[in-house]
């Protein structure tokens, strides 16, 4: 169970000045790999949060947008991760692009997206996913799968295909403003390249190499 990683590495001189520009480069390469069946769901990321006592939890979430302001995902605001972020906004994201021997690790703070932005994204979701946002009381204990399916069926009758589904008031996005972004490239002999962008107080970014 030991894989040998690629020989070519990651050099400081090849990096973009801004971490989100560098992320865009790698994400486009990951998306191209997905087109060719080499990588599955490049926008899947592990989101880690912690409660008020510092106890961590992780789950896989789909990235829905990124720009110079950071990374955006959507969720139920009553879910475990959202409730933890309400008390402790510090968050970590991990993009595990294992077939490319690459990872991107982000640390930062999360804040809710505006309702207009949330509504605009909600309208782009498939009809079934819109209903699912209403049907699921995310992270709560339910009696059975039948309960969930019955809730979805009732919503399907109330809002048939083609009819506008209202945006749930308990559902929306989080935008993660990065404080550090590490680009990890697997190398031979476990001497991996790890280049990290660290935010400076003046808004610039410091690039530093980490020992593997």
C-alpha positions as semicolon CSV with decimal commas, in nm:
position;residue;x (nm);y (nm);z (nm)
1;X;0,000;0,000;0,000
2;X;0,275;0,242;-0,093
3;X;0,255;0,454;-0,406
4;X;0,548;0,630;-0,572
5;X;0,461;0,987;-0,657
6;X;0,554;1,189;-0,962
7;X;0,909;1,313;-1,016
8;X;0,827;1,664;-1,137
9;X;0,782;1,915;-0,859
10;X;0,650;2,256;-0,767
11;X;0,886;2,553;-0,773
12;X;0,838;2,893;-0,611
13;X;0,910;3,063;-0,942
14;X;0,616;2,887;-1,105
15;X;0,356;3,015;-0,857
16;X;0,105;3,293;-0,918
17;X;0,134;3,598;-0,693
18;X;-0,213;3,540;-0,542
19;X;-0,320;3,203;-0,395
20;X;-0,661;3,211;-0,562
21;X;-0,495;3,251;-0,902
22;X;-0,273;2,953;-0,824
23;X;-0,577;2,758;-0,707
24;X;-0,753;2,842;-1,034
25;X;-0,460;2,698;-1,230
26;X;-0,462;2,373;-1,036
27;X;-0,841;2,346;-1,029
28;X;-0,861;2,380;-1,408
29;X;-0,603;2,103;-1,443
30;X;-0,801;1,887;-1,199
31;X;-1,122;1,956;-1,391
32;X;-0,950;1,854;-1,715
33;X;-0,834;1,533;-1,548
34;X;-1,196;1,468;-1,447
35;X;-1,310;1,509;-1,808
36;X;-1,074;1,227;-1,903
37;X;-1,195;1,007;-1,617
38;X;-0,870;1,036;-1,425
39;X;-1,017;1,220;-1,126
40;X;-1,364;1,214;-0,971
41;X;-1,540;1,533;-0,855
42;X;-1,248;1,777;-0,835
43;X;-1,474;2,021;-0,649
44;X;-1,520;1,776;-0,360
45;X;-1,344;1,907;-0,050
46;X;-1,315;1,795;0,310
47;X;-1,455;2,067;0,536
48;X;-1,334;2,061;0,896
49;X;-1,488;2,266;1,176
50;X;-1,466;2,262;1,554
51;X;-1,719;2,324;1,827
52;X;-1,683;2,573;2,111
53;X;-1,480;2,318;2,310
54;X;-1,240;2,261;2,020
55;X;-1,370;1,915;1,924
56;X;-1,327;1,875;1,545
57;X;-1,556;1,724;1,285
58;X;-1,510;1,670;0,912
59;X;-1,726;1,596;0,611
60;X;-1,704;1,613;0,231
61;X;-1,880;1,908;0,068
62;X;-1,888;2,033;-0,291
63;X;-1,723;2,365;-0,374
64;X;-1,971;2,575;-0,573
65;X;-1,774;2,891;-0,643
66;X;-1,433;3,047;-0,594
67;X;-1,290;3,392;-0,665
68;X;-1,041;3,635;-0,514
69;X;-1,262;3,659;-0,205
70;X;-1,235;3,287;-0,133
71;X;-1,431;2,962;-0,154
72;X;-1,809;2,912;-0,135
73;X;-2,022;2,611;-0,040
74;X;-2,389;2,576;0,055
75;X;-2,555;2,391;0,340
76;X;-2,839;2,381;0,589
77;X;-2,777;2,651;0,850
78;X;-2,910;2,413;1,117
79;X;-2,652;2,146;1,030
80;X;-2,368;2,054;1,262
81;X;-2,103;2,236;1,056
82;X;-2,312;2,553;1,031
83;X;-2,389;2,560;1,403
84;X;-2,021;2,507;1,480
85;X;-1,924;2,789;1,243
86;X;-2,174;3,019;1,413
87;X;-1,977;2,977;1,735
88;X;-1,631;2,928;1,591
89;X;-1,576;3,070;1,239
90;X;-1,233;2,909;1,189
91;X;-1,240;2,643;0,919
92;X;-1,014;2,417;0,714
93;X;-1,067;2,290;0,359
94;X;-0,881;2,003;0,194
95;X;-0,895;1,920;-0,177
96;X;-0,767;1,558;-0,204
97;X;-0,663;1,519;-0,567
98;X;-0,488;1,189;-0,503
99;X;-0,464;1,063;-0,867
100;X;-0,261;1,378;-0,945
101;X;-0,053;1,344;-0,625
102;X;-0,179;1,687;-0,524
103;X;-0,356;1,843;-0,230
104;X;-0,467;2,197;-0,153
105;X;-0,511;2,280;0,216
106;X;-0,689;2,601;0,316
107;X;-0,732;2,758;0,657
108;X;-0,946;3,066;0,708
109;X;-1,268;3,208;0,844
110;X;-1,622;3,151;0,724
111;X;-1,910;3,396;0,695
112;X;-2,257;3,354;0,550
113;X;-2,330;3,463;0,195
114;X;-2,600;3,724;0,138
115;X;-2,956;3,612;0,072
116;X;-2,951;3,750;-0,283
117;X;-2,641;3,549;-0,365
118;X;-2,792;3,242;-0,200
119;X;-3,119;3,278;-0,394
120;X;-2,935;3,322;-0,724
121;X;-2,745;2,999;-0,668
122;X;-3,053;2,811;-0,541
123;X;-3,230;2,884;-0,873
124;X;-2,951;2,703;-1,060
125;X;-2,995;2,380;-0,864
126;X;-3,190;2,091;-1,019
127;X;-3,553;2,076;-0,909
128;X;-3,490;1,762;-0,703
129;X;-3,201;1,924;-0,518
130;X;-3,420;2,226;-0,439
131;X;-3,679;1,995;-0,284
132;X;-3,407;1,807;-0,101
133;X;-3,298;2,127;0,074
134;X;-3,649;2,144;0,225
135;X;-3,691;1,771;0,291
136;X;-3,375;1,721;0,494
137;X;-3,339;1,848;0,849
138;X;-2,966;1,799;0,812
139;X;-2,767;1,641;1,096
140;X;-3,077;1,561;1,306
141;X;-3,181;1,209;1,406
142;X;-3,476;1,069;1,207
143;X;-3,676;0,752;1,266
144;X;-3,620;0,594;0,924
145;X;-3,551;0,645;0,554
146;X;-3,927;0,624;0,505
147;X;-3,970;0,948;0,698
148;X;-3,727;1,127;0,466
149;X;-3,883;0,983;0,149
150;X;-4,232;1,078;0,269
151;X;-4,121;1,435;0,328
152;X;-3,973;1,452;-0,022
153;X;-4,287;1,302;-0,180
154;X;-4,507;1,560;-0,005
155;X;-4,287;1,842;-0,132
156;X;-4,294;1,696;-0,485
157;X;-4,673;1,721;-0,483
158;X;-4,666;2,075;-0,342
159;X;-4,402;2,197;-0,590
160;X;-4,423;1,987;-0,908
161;X;-4,157;2,008;-1,178
162;X;-4,167;2,348;-1,346
163;X;-4,303;2,532;-1,041
164;X;-4,072;2,764;-0,851
165;X;-3,949;2,629;-0,520
166;X;-3,892;2,901;-0,255
167;X;-3,547;2,930;-0,101
168;X;-3,552;2,770;0,247
169;X;-3,484;3,032;0,516
170;X;-3,257;2,783;0,694
171;X;-3,040;2,716;0,389
172;X;-2,756;2,918;0,240
173;X;-2,389;2,959;0,169
174;X;-2,062;3,015;0,347
175;X;-1,771;3,205;0,197
176;X;-1,430;3,109;0,333
177;X;-1,176;3,391;0,334
178;X;-0,838;3,217;0,328
179;X;-0,562;3,302;0,575
180;X;-0,329;3,035;0,441
181;X;-0,336;2,817;0,129
182;X;-0,091;2,529;0,092
183;X;-0,020;2,360;-0,240
184;X;0,112;2,007;-0,186
185;X;0,277;1,816;-0,470
186;X;0,381;1,456;-0,413
187;X;0,744;1,378;-0,494
188;X;0,969;1,074;-0,491
189;X;1,102;0,932;-0,164
190;X;0,834;1,120;0,030
191;X;1,025;1,446;-0,023
192;X;0,711;1,629;-0,124
193;X;0,688;1,994;-0,228
194;X;0,480;2,204;0,011
195;X;0,443;2,572;-0,076
196;X;0,221;2,783;0,146
197;X;0,073;3,128;0,096
198;X;0,033;3,313;0,426
199;X;-0,172;3,633;0,451
200;X;0,009;3,948;0,562
201;X;-0,161;4,235;0,754
202;X;-0,131;4,466;0,451
203;X;-0,327;4,226;0,230
204;X;-0,025;4,082;0,048
205;X;0,080;3,717;0,055
206;X;0,403;3,562;0,177
207;X;0,510;3,239;0,008
208;X;0,705;2,993;0,220
209;X;0,830;2,639;0,163
210;X;0,750;2,377;0,426
211;X;0,958;2,070;0,494
212;X;0,770;1,752;0,400
